[in-house]
CSV table of C-alpha atoms in Angstrom, one decimal:
chain,number,residue,atom,x,y,z
A,94,MET,CA,6.0,-51.7,146.0
A,95,SER,CA,2.3,-52.2,146.2
A,96,GLU,CA,0.0,-49.2,146.1
A,97,ALA,CA,-1.0,-48.0,149.6
A,98,ALA,CA,-4.6,-47.9,150.6
A,99,ASP,CA,-6.4,-44.6,150.3
A,100,HIS,CA,-6.9,-42.6,153.5
A,101,PRO,CA,-10.1,-41.0,154.7
A,102,THR,CA,-10.7,-37.7,153.0
A,103,PRO,CA,-9.5,-34.9,155.2
A,104,ALA,CA,-11.7,-31.9,155.8
A,105,PRO,CA,-11.2,-28.9,153.5
A,106,GLY,CA,-8.4,-26.8,155.0
A,107,ALA,CA,-6.6,-29.8,156.6
A,108,PRO,CA,-3.0,-30.6,155.7
A,109,CYS,CA,-3.0,-33.6,153.3
A,110,TRP,CA,0.5,-33.7,151.6
A,111,VAL,CA,3.9,-32.2,151.5
A,112,SER,CA,6.1,-31.8,148.5
A,113,LEU,CA,9.6,-30.4,147.6
A,114,PRO,CA,10.6,-29.0,144.2
A,115,VAL,CA,14.3,-29.7,143.6
A,116,ARG,CA,16.9,-29.1,141.0
A,117,GLY,CA,18.4,-32.6,141.1
A,118,LEU,CA,15.8,-35.3,141.7
A,119,ALA,CA,18.2,-38.2,141.9
A,120,ALA,CA,20.5,-36.4,144.4
A,121,ALA,CA,17.4,-35.4,146.6
A,122,GLN,CA,16.3,-39.1,146.7
A,123,GLU,CA,19.8,-40.1,147.8
A,124,PHE,CA,19.8,-37.5,150.6
A,125,TYR,CA,16.3,-38.1,152.0
A,126,GLY,CA,16.4,-41.8,151.4
A,127,GLY,CA,19.6,-42.0,153.4
A,128,LEU,CA,18.2,-39.8,156.1
A,129,PHE,CA,14.7,-41.2,156.6
A,130,GLY,CA,14.9,-44.6,154.9
A,131,TRP,CA,12.4,-43.5,152.3
A,132,GLU,CA,11.8,-45.6,149.3
A,133,PHE,CA,10.6,-44.0,146.0
A,134,GLU,CA,8.3,-44.6,143.1
A,135,SER,CA,7.6,-42.4,140.1
A,136,GLY,CA,4.5,-40.4,140.6
A,137,PRO,CA,2.0,-39.0,138.1
A,138,GLY,CA,3.2,-36.9,135.3
A,139,GLY,CA,1.8,-33.6,134.1
A,140,LEU,CA,4.0,-31.4,136.3
A,141,GLY,CA,7.3,-32.7,135.2
A,142,PRO,CA,9.4,-35.6,136.7
A,143,TYR,CA,7.9,-36.5,140.1
A,144,VAL,CA,8.5,-39.2,142.7
A,145,ARG,CA,6.6,-40.2,145.9
A,146,ALA,CA,8.4,-41.2,149.0
A,147,TYR,CA,7.1,-44.2,151.0
A,148,VAL,CA,7.6,-45.5,154.5
A,149,LYS,CA,6.3,-49.0,155.2
A,150,GLY,CA,4.4,-48.9,151.9
A,151,GLU,CA,2.6,-45.7,152.7
A,152,PRO,CA,3.1,-42.5,150.7
A,153,VAL,CA,4.4,-39.7,153.0
A,154,ALA,CA,5.9,-37.0,150.7
A,155,GLY,CA,6.6,-36.0,147.1
A,156,MET,CA,9.5,-34.5,145.2
A,157,SER,CA,9.4,-32.8,141.8
A,158,GLU,CA,12.1,-31.7,139.4
A,159,ARG,CA,12.3,-28.0,138.6
A,160,GLN,CA,11.3,-27.1,135.2
A,161,ALA,CA,13.3,-24.8,132.8
A,162,GLY,CA,13.2,-21.2,133.9
A,163,THR,CA,12.5,-21.9,137.6
A,164,GLU,CA,16.0,-23.0,138.7
A,165,GLN,CA,16.6,-19.8,140.7
A,166,LEU,CA,13.4,-20.0,142.7
A,167,ARG,CA,13.8,-20.8,146.4
A,168,VAL,CA,13.8,-24.5,147.3
A,169,THR,CA,11.3,-25.2,150.1
A,170,TRP,CA,9.0,-27.9,151.4
A,171,LEU,CA,5.4,-27.0,150.6
A,172,PRO,CA,2.5,-28.1,152.7
A,173,PHE,CA,-0.7,-28.9,150.8
A,174,TRP,CA,-4.2,-28.0,152.1
A,175,ALA,CA,-7.2,-30.1,151.2
A,176,SER,CA,-9.9,-28.5,149.1
A,177,ASN,CA,-13.2,-29.7,147.6
A,178,ASP,CA,-13.0,-27.1,144.9
A,179,ALA,CA,-9.6,-25.9,143.7
A,180,ASP,CA,-11.1,-23.1,141.6
A,181,ALA,CA,-13.1,-21.7,144.5
A,182,THR,CA,-10.1,-21.9,146.8
A,183,SER,CA,-7.9,-20.2,144.2
A,184,ALA,CA,-10.5,-17.4,144.1
A,185,GLU,CA,-10.4,-17.1,147.9
A,186,VAL,CA,-6.6,-16.9,147.8
A,187,ARG,CA,-6.8,-14.0,145.4
A,188,ASP,CA,-9.7,-12.3,147.1
A,189,HIS,CA,-7.8,-12.2,150.4
A,190,GLY,CA,-4.5,-10.9,149.1
A,191,GLY,CA,-2.7,-14.0,148.2
A,192,THR,CA,-1.2,-15.0,144.8
A,193,VAL,CA,-1.9,-18.1,142.7
A,194,ALA,CA,1.3,-19.0,140.8
A,195,VAL,CA,0.2,-22.3,139.2
A,196,GLY,CA,-3.1,-23.9,138.5
A,197,PRO,CA,-5.5,-25.3,139.1
A,198,VAL,CA,-3.7,-28.0,137.1
A,199,GLU,CA,-5.0,-31.5,136.4
A,200,TRP,CA,-2.6,-34.1,137.8
A,201,GLU,CA,-3.5,-37.0,135.5
A,202,SER,CA,-6.3,-38.9,137.2
A,203,GLU,CA,-5.1,-38.1,140.8
A,204,GLY,CA,-6.8,-34.7,141.2
A,205,ARG,CA,-6.1,-31.0,140.8
A,206,VAL,CA,-3.2,-28.9,142.1
A,207,VAL,CA,-2.6,-25.3,142.9
A,208,ILE,CA,0.6,-23.6,144.0
A,209,ALA,CA,0.0,-20.3,145.7
A,210,SER,CA,1.4,-17.9,148.3
A,211,ASP,CA,-0.1,-16.0,151.2
A,212,THR,CA,-0.1,-12.3,151.9
A,213,ALA,CA,3.3,-12.6,153.5
A,214,GLY,CA,4.7,-14.4,150.5
A,215,ALA,CA,5.0,-17.9,152.0
A,216,ALA,CA,4.3,-20.6,149.4
A,217,PHE,CA,1.9,-23.5,149.9
A,218,GLY,CA,-0.1,-25.9,147.8
A,219,VAL,CA,-3.8,-26.8,147.4
A,220,TRP,CA,-5.0,-30.3,146.6
A,221,GLU,CA,-8.4,-31.3,145.2
A,222,GLY,CA,-9.1,-34.9,144.5
A,223,THR,CA,-11.0,-38.0,145.5
A,224,ARG,CA,-7.7,-39.6,146.5
A,225,ARG,CA,-5.9,-38.2,149.6
A,226,PHE,CA,-2.6,-39.0,151.1
A,227,GLY,CA,-1.3,-38.6,154.6
A,228,TRP,CA,-0.4,-40.7,157.6
A,229,ARG,CA,-2.9,-42.3,160.0
A,230,VAL,CA,-3.0,-40.4,163.3
A,231,ALA,CA,-2.4,-43.6,165.3
A,232,GLU,CA,0.9,-44.1,163.6
A,233,VAL,CA,2.5,-40.7,163.8
A,234,GLY,CA,5.5,-42.2,165.7
A,235,VAL,CA,6.9,-43.7,162.5
A,236,THR,CA,10.3,-42.3,161.4
A,237,GLY,CA,10.3,-40.2,158.3
A,238,ILE,CA,6.7,-39.0,158.2
A,239,PRO,CA,5.7,-35.3,158.4
A,240,VAL,CA,4.1,-34.6,161.7
A,241,TRP,CA,3.8,-30.8,161.9
A,242,TYR,CA,3.9,-27.7,159.7
A,243,GLU,CA,5.1,-24.2,160.9
A,244,LEU,CA,4.8,-20.9,159.2
A,245,ILE,CA,7.7,-18.6,159.8
A,246,VAL,CA,6.8,-14.9,159.4
A,247,ARG,CA,7.7,-11.5,160.8
A,248,GLU,CA,4.4,-11.1,162.8
A,249,ALA,CA,2.2,-14.2,163.6
A,250,TRP,CA,-1.1,-12.4,163.9
A,251,SER,CA,-0.6,-10.6,160.6
A,252,ALA,CA,-0.7,-14.0,158.8
A,253,GLU,CA,-3.5,-15.4,160.7
A,254,ALA,CA,-6.4,-13.6,159.0
A,255,PHE,CA,-5.4,-15.1,155.5
A,256,TYR,CA,-5.6,-18.7,156.6
A,257,ARG,CA,-8.8,-18.1,158.6
A,258,GLN,CA,-10.5,-16.5,155.7
A,259,VAL,CA,-9.3,-18.9,153.0
A,260,PHE,CA,-9.3,-22.3,154.8
A,261,GLY,CA,-11.4,-21.7,158.0
A,262,HIS,CA,-8.4,-22.1,160.3
A,263,GLU,CA,-8.9,-20.8,163.9
A,264,ALA,CA,-5.9,-19.4,165.7
A,265,LEU,CA,-5.0,-19.9,169.4
A,266,ALA,CA,-2.2,-17.9,171.0
A,267,GLU,CA,0.2,-19.9,173.2
A,268,GLU,CA,0.4,-18.5,176.7
A,269,SER,CA,4.0,-19.4,177.1
A,270,ALA,CA,5.0,-17.9,173.7
A,271,PRO,CA,3.0,-14.8,172.7
A,272,ASP,CA,4.7,-14.8,169.2
A,273,TYR,CA,3.4,-18.3,168.5
A,274,LEU,CA,-0.1,-19.3,167.2
A,275,THR,CA,-1.6,-22.7,166.8
A,276,LEU,CA,-3.9,-23.1,163.8
A,277,ARG,CA,-6.8,-25.4,164.5
A,278,LEU,CA,-9.5,-26.9,162.3
A,279,GLU,CA,-12.6,-28.5,163.8
A,280,GLY,CA,-10.9,-28.1,167.2
A,281,GLN,CA,-7.8,-30.0,166.2
A,282,PRO,CA,-4.3,-28.5,166.0
A,283,ILE,CA,-2.9,-28.7,162.5
A,284,ALA,CA,-0.1,-26.2,162.2
A,285,GLY,CA,1.8,-23.4,163.9
A,286,VAL,CA,2.6,-19.8,163.1
A,287,LEU,CA,5.9,-18.4,164.5
A,288,GLY,CA,6.5,-14.6,164.5
A,289,VAL,CA,10.3,-13.9,164.5
A,290,GLY,CA,10.3,-10.2,164.0
A,291,ASP,CA,13.6,-8.9,162.7
A,292,ARG,CA,15.1,-12.4,162.9
A,293,LEU,CA,13.3,-13.4,159.7
A,294,PRO,CA,16.0,-14.6,157.4
A,295,ARG,CA,16.6,-12.2,154.6
A,296,ASP,CA,17.6,-14.9,152.2
A,297,ARG,CA,14.4,-17.0,152.9
A,298,GLY,CA,11.7,-14.6,153.8
A,299,PRO,CA,8.3,-15.9,155.1
A,300,HIS,CA,8.1,-19.7,154.6
A,301,TRP,CA,6.5,-22.9,155.7
A,302,LYS,CA,8.7,-25.4,157.5
A,303,THR,CA,7.9,-29.1,157.8
A,304,TYR,CA,8.8,-31.3,160.8
A,305,PHE,CA,9.6,-35.0,160.3
A,306,ALA,CA,9.6,-37.6,163.0
A,307,VAL,CA,12.9,-39.4,163.8
A,308,GLU,CA,14.0,-41.7,166.5
A,309,ASP,CA,17.1,-39.6,167.5
A,310,PRO,CA,17.4,-36.0,166.3
A,311,ASP,CA,21.2,-35.9,167.3
A,312,ALA,CA,21.8,-39.0,165.1
A,313,ALA,CA,19.7,-37.5,162.3
A,314,VAL,CA,21.8,-34.3,162.3
A,315,SER,CA,25.0,-36.4,162.0
A,316,THR,CA,23.5,-38.4,159.2
A,317,ALA,CA,22.3,-35.3,157.3
A,318,VAL,CA,25.7,-33.6,157.5
A,319,ARG,CA,27.4,-36.8,156.3
A,320,LEU,CA,25.0,-36.8,153.3
A,321,GLY,CA,25.8,-33.3,152.4
A,322,GLY,CA,23.3,-31.3,154.4
A,323,ARG,CA,24.0,-28.8,157.1
A,324,THR,CA,22.8,-27.8,160.6
A,325,VAL,CA,20.7,-24.7,160.8
A,326,ARG,CA,19.8,-25.1,164.5
A,327,PRO,CA,21.5,-27.8,166.6
A,328,PRO,CA,19.4,-30.3,168.6
A,329,HIS,CA,17.6,-28.8,171.6
A,330,GLU,CA,14.7,-29.5,173.8
A,331,SER,CA,11.3,-28.0,173.1
A,332,PRO,CA,7.9,-28.4,174.8
A,333,TYR,CA,7.0,-31.0,172.2
A,334,GLY,CA,10.2,-33.0,172.1
A,335,ARG,CA,13.9,-32.9,171.1
A,336,THR,CA,14.2,-31.2,167.8
A,337,ALA,CA,16.7,-29.7,165.3
A,338,THR,CA,16.5,-27.7,162.0
A,339,LEU,CA,18.5,-28.8,159.0
A,340,ALA,CA,19.1,-27.8,155.4
A,341,ASP,CA,19.4,-30.3,152.6
A,342,PRO,CA,22.2,-30.0,150.0
A,343,GLU,CA,20.0,-27.7,147.9
A,344,GLY,CA,19.2,-25.5,150.9
A,345,ALA,CA,15.7,-26.5,151.7
A,346,HIS,CA,15.1,-26.1,155.5
A,347,PHE,CA,13.2,-28.7,157.5
A,348,SER,CA,13.1,-29.9,161.1
A,349,VAL,CA,13.3,-33.3,162.8
A,350,ILE,CA,11.7,-34.1,166.1
A,351,SER,CA,12.0,-37.1,168.4
A,352,ARG,CA,9.2,-39.5,167.6
A,353,ARG,CA,9.0,-40.9,171.1
A,354,LEU,CA,7.9,-37.5,172.4
A,355,LEU,CA,5.3,-36.6,169.8
């Protein structure tokens, strides 16, 4: 597979990548390849075995194999936010009550990576590098690409201050859903924050969830179950399209949404 062209550098604080740490890298490739049609290539070393997923020759996501001693940690998709200075962003995370778990770490010649968590405990990544990944906005209808990121917390507004202070995100409350905030950067919506109160899953806690575009969420659910995943929330209509939430064979939650309605 030929290397995809670089994308314009996103503004600091913009989502620029999504990655999943897994226990079984080969099994994860089989599941997501069968579900989204992803093809894979080995990525840079430095953080253990790593692969990039491609759609139509474009990199759309990454997966890494867990290292010894981390097997019991929660498996979850991590959104990465762009940064011009990973050291400065790490300091901002700490200064505003978050935790830096890894990094900044050099990722061969690709850039520098940080794994952190916010004040609620939801994990995310920070990426500094001259090379950025992501999908062109004009092509967000392509199956298998990440199209939205959603933070699941107990109270939406309690999480807002951290992302505003660290990444410059602005929050806008949705009139139809007072427990939902849209995070914006330079006037553009980039992610959501959903407050679920006492419905926050005890076994997952606060976490980020990634939405992937698909042609038919109902068919995607059937395929995921056949491949060893399970349904967390069945297909249903939302203001933004037909969507469903799934768990992969290792338990990582993610959502699919009809691409024709995005």
